[in-house]
Coordinates of C-alpha atoms and ligand atoms in Angstrom, one line a residue:
M1 CA 321.7 149.9 184.5
A2 CA 320.8 151.1 187.7
N3 CA 317.6 152.7 187.9
H4 CA 317.8 154.8 191.1
Y5 CA 320.7 157.7 191.3
Q6 CA 321.6 160.0 194.5
I7 CA 321.5 162.5 191.5
L8 CA 319.6 162.7 188.2
V9 CA 320.3 165.2 185.8
V10 CA 318.1 165.4 182.8
G11 CA 319.7 167.2 179.9
G12 CA 323.5 166.3 179.0
G13 CA 323.8 169.7 176.8
N14 CA 326.0 172.9 178.3
A15 CA 323.8 172.8 182.1
G16 CA 323.9 169.4 182.2
L17 CA 327.3 168.8 181.3
S18 CA 329.1 171.6 183.6
V19 CA 327.1 170.9 186.7
A20 CA 327.6 167.0 186.7
S21 CA 331.1 167.9 186.1
Q22 CA 331.2 170.5 188.9
L23 CA 329.5 168.0 191.5
L24 CA 332.3 165.2 191.3
R25 CA 335.5 167.7 191.5
K26 CA 333.4 168.7 194.7
R27 CA 332.7 164.8 195.6
S28 CA 333.7 162.1 193.4
N29 CA 331.7 159.3 195.2
L30 CA 328.4 160.6 194.4
N31 CA 326.2 158.7 192.3
I32 CA 325.1 160.5 189.4
G33 CA 322.9 159.6 186.4
I34 CA 322.2 161.8 182.7
I35 CA 319.6 161.1 180.6
D36 CA 319.9 162.8 177.5
P37 CA 318.8 160.7 174.3
S38 CA 321.2 162.9 172.0
E39 CA 324.5 161.2 170.8
K40 CA 325.5 164.5 169.4
H41 CA 326.5 167.5 171.4
Y42 CA 326.3 170.9 170.1
Y43 CA 328.2 174.2 170.9
Q44 CA 325.3 176.6 169.7
P45 CA 327.3 180.2 170.0
A46 CA 329.8 179.4 167.5
W47 CA 326.5 179.0 164.8
T48 CA 326.2 182.8 163.8
L49 CA 330.0 182.6 162.9
V50 CA 329.0 179.4 160.9
G51 CA 326.3 181.3 159.4
A52 CA 329.3 184.3 158.9
G53 CA 331.3 182.2 157.1
I54 CA 333.6 182.0 159.1
F55 CA 333.5 178.8 161.1
D56 CA 333.0 175.1 159.5
I57 CA 329.6 173.5 160.9
K58 CA 331.8 170.0 162.1
T59 CA 333.5 171.7 164.2
T60 CA 330.7 172.7 166.7
V61 CA 329.4 169.0 167.1
R62 CA 331.3 166.4 169.3
N63 CA 329.8 162.5 170.0
E64 CA 328.4 162.7 173.2
K65 CA 330.0 159.4 174.4
E66 CA 333.5 161.3 174.6
L67 CA 331.7 164.3 177.0
I68 CA 330.0 162.7 179.9
P69 CA 331.8 163.1 182.7
K70 CA 333.7 159.6 184.0
N71 CA 332.0 158.0 186.7
T72 CA 328.5 159.1 186.1
T73 CA 326.4 156.6 184.6
W74 CA 324.5 158.2 180.7
I75 CA 321.3 156.9 180.0
K76 CA 320.3 157.5 176.7
E77 CA 316.8 158.0 176.8
A78 CA 314.1 161.2 176.9
V79 CA 312.1 161.9 180.1
S80 CA 308.4 162.4 178.8
E81 CA 307.2 162.8 182.5
F82 CA 307.9 164.3 185.9
Q83 CA 306.6 162.7 189.2
P84 CA 308.2 165.0 191.8
T85 CA 306.2 163.8 194.8
E86 CA 307.4 159.9 193.9
N87 CA 310.9 161.7 193.2
K88 CA 310.7 159.9 189.8
V89 CA 311.0 160.5 185.8
K90 CA 309.5 158.3 183.1
C91 CA 311.4 158.2 179.5
T92 CA 309.5 157.7 176.3
S93 CA 310.5 154.1 176.3
G94 CA 308.7 153.2 179.4
D95 CA 311.4 153.0 181.4
E96 CA 311.6 154.7 184.8
F97 CA 314.1 156.2 187.3
T98 CA 313.9 157.4 190.5
Y99 CA 316.5 159.8 192.5
D100 CA 317.2 161.5 195.5
Y101 CA 317.8 164.9 194.2
L102 CA 317.1 165.9 190.8
V103 CA 318.4 169.0 188.4
V104 CA 316.6 169.5 185.3
C105 CA 318.3 170.8 182.1
P106 CA 316.7 170.1 178.5
G107 CA 316.9 173.3 177.2
I108 CA 314.3 175.1 174.9
Q109 CA 312.0 174.3 172.5
L110 CA 312.2 176.1 169.2
D111 CA 308.8 176.5 168.1
W112 CA 309.0 176.7 163.9
Y113 CA 305.5 176.0 163.8
K114 CA 304.6 179.0 164.9
I115 CA 305.3 181.0 162.1
K116 CA 303.3 179.7 158.9
G117 CA 305.2 178.1 156.2
L118 CA 308.3 178.9 158.2
K119 CA 309.7 175.0 158.5
E120 CA 309.0 174.1 155.2
T121 CA 310.9 176.5 153.4
L122 CA 314.0 176.7 156.2
G123 CA 317.3 175.9 153.7
K124 CA 315.8 176.8 150.5
N125 CA 314.1 179.8 148.7
N126 CA 316.8 182.1 150.8
V127 CA 315.1 181.4 153.8
S128 CA 317.5 180.1 156.8
S129 CA 318.0 179.8 160.7
N130 CA 321.3 179.9 162.7
Y131 CA 319.2 178.3 165.4
S132 CA 319.6 175.0 163.2
F133 CA 322.5 173.3 162.9
Q134 CA 321.2 171.8 160.1
Y135 CA 320.9 175.3 158.0
A136 CA 323.3 177.8 159.3
P137 CA 324.9 176.5 156.9
Y138 CA 323.2 177.7 154.0
T139 CA 322.8 181.2 156.2
W140 CA 326.2 181.8 154.8
E141 CA 325.6 180.7 151.2
M142 CA 322.8 183.2 151.2
I143 CA 324.7 185.9 152.2
E144 CA 327.4 185.3 149.9
N145 CA 325.1 185.0 147.1
F146 CA 323.5 188.1 147.5
K147 CA 323.6 190.7 144.8
G148 CA 320.9 193.1 146.4
G149 CA 317.5 193.6 147.1
T150 CA 315.2 193.3 150.0
A151 CA 317.3 191.2 153.2
V152 CA 315.2 190.5 156.6
F153 CA 315.9 189.7 159.9
T154 CA 313.7 188.2 162.4
N155 CA 313.4 188.1 166.1
P156 CA 310.3 186.5 167.6
T157 CA 308.1 188.1 170.6
T158 CA 309.1 185.2 172.9
P159 CA 312.7 185.4 175.0
I160 CA 314.8 183.2 173.2
K161 CA 318.2 181.6 173.8
C162 CA 320.9 184.5 173.1
G163 CA 318.6 187.2 172.7
G164 CA 321.4 188.7 170.5
A165 CA 321.6 186.1 167.5
P166 CA 319.1 187.4 165.8
H167 CA 320.9 191.0 164.8
K168 CA 324.4 189.2 165.5
I169 CA 323.9 188.1 161.9
M170 CA 322.2 191.1 160.7
Y171 CA 325.8 193.6 161.0
L172 CA 327.9 190.4 159.7
A173 CA 325.8 190.2 156.9
C174 CA 325.7 193.8 156.5
D175 CA 329.4 194.4 156.8
Y176 CA 330.3 191.8 154.3
W177 CA 327.7 193.7 152.1
R178 CA 329.5 196.8 152.6
K179 CA 333.1 194.9 152.1
K180 CA 331.7 193.6 148.7
G181 CA 330.5 197.6 148.0
I182 CA 326.9 195.9 147.4
L183 CA 325.5 197.3 151.1
D184 CA 324.0 200.5 148.9
K185 CA 321.8 198.2 146.6
C186 CA 320.3 196.3 149.9
E187 CA 317.2 197.3 152.0
V188 CA 317.6 195.6 155.2
H189 CA 314.7 195.1 157.5
Y190 CA 315.1 194.1 161.2
I191 CA 311.6 192.9 162.1
S192 CA 311.7 192.5 166.0
G193 CA 309.3 191.6 169.0
A194 CA 311.0 193.7 171.5
N195 CA 310.9 197.3 172.1
T196 CA 314.4 198.0 171.4
I197 CA 317.9 196.7 170.0
F198 CA 319.1 195.9 173.7
G199 CA 317.9 196.5 177.1
V200 CA 320.9 197.8 178.5
K201 CA 321.4 201.8 177.6
E202 CA 325.2 201.4 177.6
Y203 CA 325.1 199.2 174.9
A204 CA 321.7 200.4 173.4
D205 CA 323.6 203.3 172.3
T206 CA 326.4 201.6 170.5
L207 CA 323.9 199.3 168.5
K208 CA 321.4 202.2 167.4
K209 CA 324.9 204.0 166.0
V210 CA 325.5 200.6 164.3
V211 CA 322.6 200.3 163.0
S212 CA 322.4 203.6 161.2
K213 CA 325.5 203.2 159.7
Y214 CA 324.2 200.3 157.8
N215 CA 320.9 202.1 157.2
I216 CA 318.3 199.2 158.6
H217 CA 315.0 199.8 158.8
V218 CA 313.7 198.2 162.2
H219 CA 310.3 197.7 163.3
Y220 CA 310.0 196.7 166.6
G221 CA 306.5 195.1 168.7
A222 CA 306.1 193.1 165.3
N223 CA 305.4 189.4 165.7
V224 CA 305.8 187.8 162.7
T225 CA 302.8 185.2 161.7
A226 CA 304.1 183.9 157.9
I227 CA 306.8 183.7 155.8
N228 CA 306.0 181.8 152.3
G229 CA 309.4 181.1 150.6
A230 CA 307.8 180.8 147.2
D231 CA 306.4 183.8 147.2
K232 CA 309.4 185.5 149.1
T233 CA 306.7 187.4 151.0
I234 CA 306.6 187.5 155.2
E235 CA 303.7 188.8 157.0
F236 CA 303.7 190.6 160.4
V237 CA 301.4 192.9 163.1
T238 CA 302.8 195.5 164.7
K239 CA 301.7 198.3 167.0
E240 CA 303.6 201.3 166.2
I241 CA 306.6 201.2 168.7
D242 CA 309.1 203.7 169.3
E243 CA 312.0 203.3 170.8
N244 CA 312.4 206.3 172.7
L245 CA 309.1 205.9 174.4
N246 CA 308.8 204.4 177.5
Q247 CA 306.3 201.6 176.3
K248 CA 304.7 199.1 178.7
L249 CA 307.1 196.2 179.0
S250 CA 306.2 193.0 179.8
N251 CA 308.4 191.9 183.0
K252 CA 307.6 187.9 182.4
N253 CA 310.9 186.7 180.8
A254 CA 311.6 189.8 179.6
A255 CA 315.4 189.4 180.3
C256 CA 317.6 192.1 178.6
Y257 CA 315.0 192.6 175.4
G258 CA 311.4 194.0 176.7
I259 CA 309.0 192.3 175.8
I260 CA 305.6 194.3 174.9
E261 CA 302.7 192.6 175.8
T262 CA 299.6 193.5 173.6
Q263 CA 296.3 193.3 175.1
K264 CA 293.2 192.5 173.0
T265 CA 292.2 196.0 172.3
D266 CA 295.4 197.0 170.7
E267 CA 294.9 198.0 167.3
L268 CA 297.5 196.0 165.3
K269 CA 298.6 196.8 161.5
K270 CA 299.3 193.8 159.7
V271 CA 302.1 194.1 157.1
I272 CA 303.7 192.2 154.3
L273 CA 306.8 192.3 153.0
N274 CA 308.4 191.1 149.8
F275 CA 312.1 189.8 150.8
D276 CA 315.1 188.6 148.4
L277 CA 316.6 187.1 151.4
C278 CA 315.4 186.1 154.9
H279 CA 316.9 185.0 158.2
A280 CA 314.3 183.5 160.3
V281 CA 314.7 183.1 164.1
P282 CA 311.6 180.8 165.6
P283 CA 309.8 181.7 168.9
Q284 CA 310.4 179.6 171.6
S285 CA 309.4 177.8 174.9
A286 CA 309.9 175.4 177.3
P287 CA 309.9 171.9 176.1
D288 CA 306.0 170.0 176.5
F289 CA 307.0 167.1 178.8
I290 CA 308.1 170.7 181.0
Q291 CA 305.0 172.7 179.9
N292 CA 302.6 169.5 181.2
S293 CA 304.5 169.1 184.0
P294 CA 303.6 169.8 187.9
L295 CA 307.6 171.9 187.9
R296 CA 306.0 174.3 185.5
D297 CA 305.8 178.1 186.6
P298 CA 301.6 178.2 186.6
E299 CA 301.9 181.8 185.9
N300 CA 304.6 181.6 182.8
P301 CA 302.8 181.0 179.5
L302 CA 305.8 179.8 178.0
G303 CA 305.8 177.3 180.7
Y304 CA 309.0 176.9 182.1
V305 CA 310.4 175.3 185.3
A306 CA 309.5 177.4 188.5
I307 CA 312.5 178.2 190.5
D308 CA 314.0 180.7 192.9
K309 CA 315.8 182.7 190.7
H310 CA 318.6 182.9 193.2
T311 CA 319.0 179.9 194.5
M312 CA 317.9 178.4 191.6
Q313 CA 315.8 175.5 194.0
H314 CA 312.1 174.4 192.5
V315 CA 309.8 176.5 194.8
R316 CA 307.6 173.7 195.4
F317 CA 310.0 170.5 195.4
P318 CA 313.1 171.1 197.4
N319 CA 315.2 168.5 196.2
V320 CA 315.0 169.8 192.7
F321 CA 317.2 172.3 191.0
A322 CA 317.2 173.6 187.4
L323 CA 319.9 175.9 185.3
G324 CA 319.9 176.8 181.9
D325 CA 317.6 177.9 179.3
C326 CA 314.9 176.1 180.5
T327 CA 313.9 177.9 183.6
N328 CA 311.4 181.4 184.1
A329 CA 314.7 182.9 185.8
P330 CA 314.1 186.4 183.9
C331 CA 318.0 186.3 183.1
S332 CA 318.8 186.3 179.6
K333 CA 318.8 183.1 178.2
T334 CA 322.8 182.0 177.7
G335 CA 325.5 179.7 178.2
A336 CA 327.7 182.9 179.9
A337 CA 324.2 182.8 182.5
I338 CA 325.1 178.5 182.7
R339 CA 328.8 179.5 183.5
K340 CA 327.6 181.4 186.9
Q341 CA 324.4 179.0 187.0
A342 CA 326.3 176.1 187.6
P343 CA 328.6 176.5 190.9
V344 CA 325.4 177.9 192.6
V345 CA 323.2 174.8 191.8
V346 CA 326.2 172.7 192.8
E347 CA 326.9 175.0 196.1
N348 CA 322.9 174.6 197.4
L349 CA 322.5 170.6 196.1
L350 CA 325.6 170.0 198.4
A351 CA 324.2 172.0 200.9
I352 CA 320.6 170.6 201.2
L353 CA 322.0 167.5 200.9
D354 CA 324.3 167.7 204.0
K355 CA 321.3 169.4 205.7
K356 CA 322.8 172.5 205.8
K357 CA 321.5 176.1 204.5
M358 CA 322.0 177.5 201.3
T359 CA 323.8 180.5 200.9
A360 CA 324.9 180.5 197.1
H361 CA 322.9 182.9 195.5
Y362 CA 323.2 183.8 191.2
D363 CA 322.0 187.3 190.6
G364 CA 320.9 187.3 186.7
Y365 CA 325.0 187.8 185.0
S366 CA 325.1 186.5 181.2
A367 CA 326.4 187.6 178.4
C368 CA 325.9 188.3 175.1
P369 CA 329.2 188.9 172.9
I370 CA 328.0 190.7 169.4
P371 CA 329.5 191.7 166.5
T372 CA 329.3 195.0 165.0
Q373 CA 331.6 194.1 162.1
Y374 CA 334.0 191.1 161.3
G375 CA 337.0 191.7 163.2
K376 CA 335.3 193.8 166.2
L377 CA 333.0 192.8 168.9
M378 CA 331.1 194.2 171.8
L379 CA 330.5 191.7 175.0
A380 CA 327.8 192.7 176.9
E381 CA 327.8 191.8 180.6
F382 CA 325.4 192.7 182.6
D383 CA 322.4 191.0 185.0
Y384 CA 319.4 190.9 186.7
S385 CA 319.0 194.4 186.9
N386 CA 320.4 195.5 183.6
T387 CA 323.0 197.5 184.8
P388 CA 326.6 196.4 183.1
K389 CA 329.1 193.8 184.7
M390 CA 332.1 194.4 182.7
T391 CA 335.0 192.0 183.4
F392 CA 337.9 193.4 181.2
P393 CA 339.1 196.8 182.9
I394 CA 338.0 198.4 179.0
N395 CA 335.0 200.0 178.1
Q396 CA 333.2 197.1 176.7
A397 CA 330.4 199.0 175.0
N398 CA 332.8 200.1 172.5
P399 CA 333.2 197.3 169.7
N400 CA 337.3 195.9 169.7
W401 CA 339.4 193.6 168.1
A402 CA 340.2 191.3 171.7
M403 CA 336.5 190.8 172.1
W404 CA 336.2 189.5 169.0
I405 CA 339.2 187.0 169.5
L406 CA 337.5 186.0 172.7
K407 CA 334.2 185.1 170.8
T408 CA 336.1 183.4 167.7
K409 CA 339.2 181.6 169.4
I410 CA 338.8 181.4 173.2
L411 CA 335.5 180.7 174.1
P412 CA 335.0 177.9 171.8
W413 CA 338.4 176.4 173.0
L414 CA 337.2 177.0 176.9
Y415 CA 333.6 175.4 176.3
W416 CA 335.1 172.1 174.9
N417 CA 338.3 171.9 177.5
K418 CA 337.2 173.5 181.3
I419 CA 333.8 174.4 180.9
L420 CA 332.5 170.8 180.0
K421 CA 335.1 169.4 182.7
G422 CA 334.1 171.5 185.3
T423 CA 337.3 173.8 185.6
A424 CA 335.9 177.4 184.6
Ligands
LIG1 C1 322.5 180.6 167.2 C2 322.7 180.6 169.1 C3 324.2 181.4 169.3 C4 324.4 181.5 170.6 N1 325.1 182.0 171.1 C5 325.6 182.1 172.5 C6 326.5 183.3 172.8 O1 327.7 183.9 172.1 N2 327.0 183.3 174.3 C7 326.5 182.7 174.8 O2 326.7 182.3 175.9 N3 325.2 181.4 174.5 C8 324.7 181.8 172.8 N4 323.3 180.6 172.6 C9 323.0 180.2 173.3 C10 323.5 178.9 174.1 O3 323.9 177.8 173.2 C11 322.0 178.1 175.2 O4 322.2 178.8 176.0 C12 322.7 176.7 175.7 O5 323.5 176.2 174.9 C13 321.9 176.6 177.0 O6 322.1 175.2 177.3 P1 321.4 174.0 178.2 O7 322.4 173.2 178.3 O8 320.2 174.7 179.1 O9 320.6 173.3 176.8 P2 321.2 173.1 175.2 O10 322.5 173.4 175.7 O11 320.6 173.0 174.5 O12 321.1 171.5 175.6 C14 320.3 170.3 176.6 C15 320.2 169.2 176.3 O13 318.8 168.5 176.8 C16 318.8 166.8 175.8 N5 317.5 166.8 176.4 C17 316.4 168.0 175.4 N6 315.1 167.0 175.1 C18 314.9 165.8 176.4 C19 314.3 165.2 177.2 N7 313.3 165.0 176.1 N8 315.3 164.6 177.9 C20 316.2 164.3 178.3 N9 317.5 165.3 177.3 C21 316.2 165.5 176.7 C22 319.6 167.7 174.5 O14 319.7 166.5 173.5 C23 320.6 168.1 174.9 O15 321.8 167.7 174.8 C24 323.6 180.5 171.1 C25 322.4 179.7 171.2 C26 322.4 179.7 169.5 C27 321.3 178.7 168.8

């Protein structure tokens, strides 16, 4: 295997395969290497549907080998170091690879350990998370067998991939319990690090009605610190947040959710709740090997790759681009965002390669399909300015059946058959 590539892609997930395929469709003679250690490739957006009992987990995974674009080289290794001044990456095996152009997209890191006790109790004691291939099926087991009591759903204080996933599963669970006739025996709590249910007013207005319909107790500006599965307790610290007041929001990666910045002087209230069922979402950050590298944004506490949010080019190393969940672009981290980022990376990288001016521009587009009950979904689409950018000629803020079909049937098919192949 060669150790120099014209274009080296780090991470063969949603972003990496989309970009590699699109590059080859534009120019079939490019010499592209894709570094990724994983034998498996996951369609993560369907894990919400697995947790809701309507998707088989097996349909969300395929062999990476079958998806790697033809005419690229798959390097089955894990990158551990970036040396951008030498155009070189180092792998955990000690192998080194050099490049002319680098595309960085190894996804996001799940920091389970930042909630004390969570890792140990996942998959048992009625504690689960759709953020894990291993445990998403257990979410459904818990929801299906629930007989009533206190159900808690958490959302961390950091930006995460798919900001909607922590509450999507909550609405589906409530709807399931409603149909089963036990919702009035359920006390449902949403414990969230954000300051609102959704950062785009038009969509938030719909979700506030949904929250009220299911009688959900919301705790905003809350940081979950510990989950004790055996004792069935969850601990969080919070400062009282009123969603209707204008709180001071962090502008660092807040995306469509305002993350509350806590000051050292803030008085935080510690709350301990007993629960019978808990769906937890871990805090997230850039993978450690990015945080510890020269590619990171030194201003960003979570260590994301420092890019220009419109061109997707690294701010210090012009032959480096990044996209997907690993960047500091203040957009919502989704596959939908990648669909708009990938063509921008491709066009701008090829412009640089041709010694031309970059002209492609990413406007922060992202989308979040939020099911509000089985059979109905609100497709929230928006950009950096958090204004709605609706694709369809209907008011997408009204949950409807067509968008449900889009999420459950059309998007999974598009992902495997078009998006990863660079044709959508
Ligand atoms: C529960 C859940 C629900 C979601 N719902 C939606 C939704 O409805 N709509 C939507 O658009 N998005 C949704 N998403 C988000 C979406 O899945 C991600 O935004 C998307 O997968 C990010 O793509 P990526 O390529 O950046 O990272 P990934 O797809 O995670 O791929 C990263 C790749 O990098 C590789 N890698 C990791 N470390 C290394 C290393 N050291 N060296 C080399 N390679 C490495 C990994 O093996 C992996 O293949 C959801 C996610 C979850 C978890």
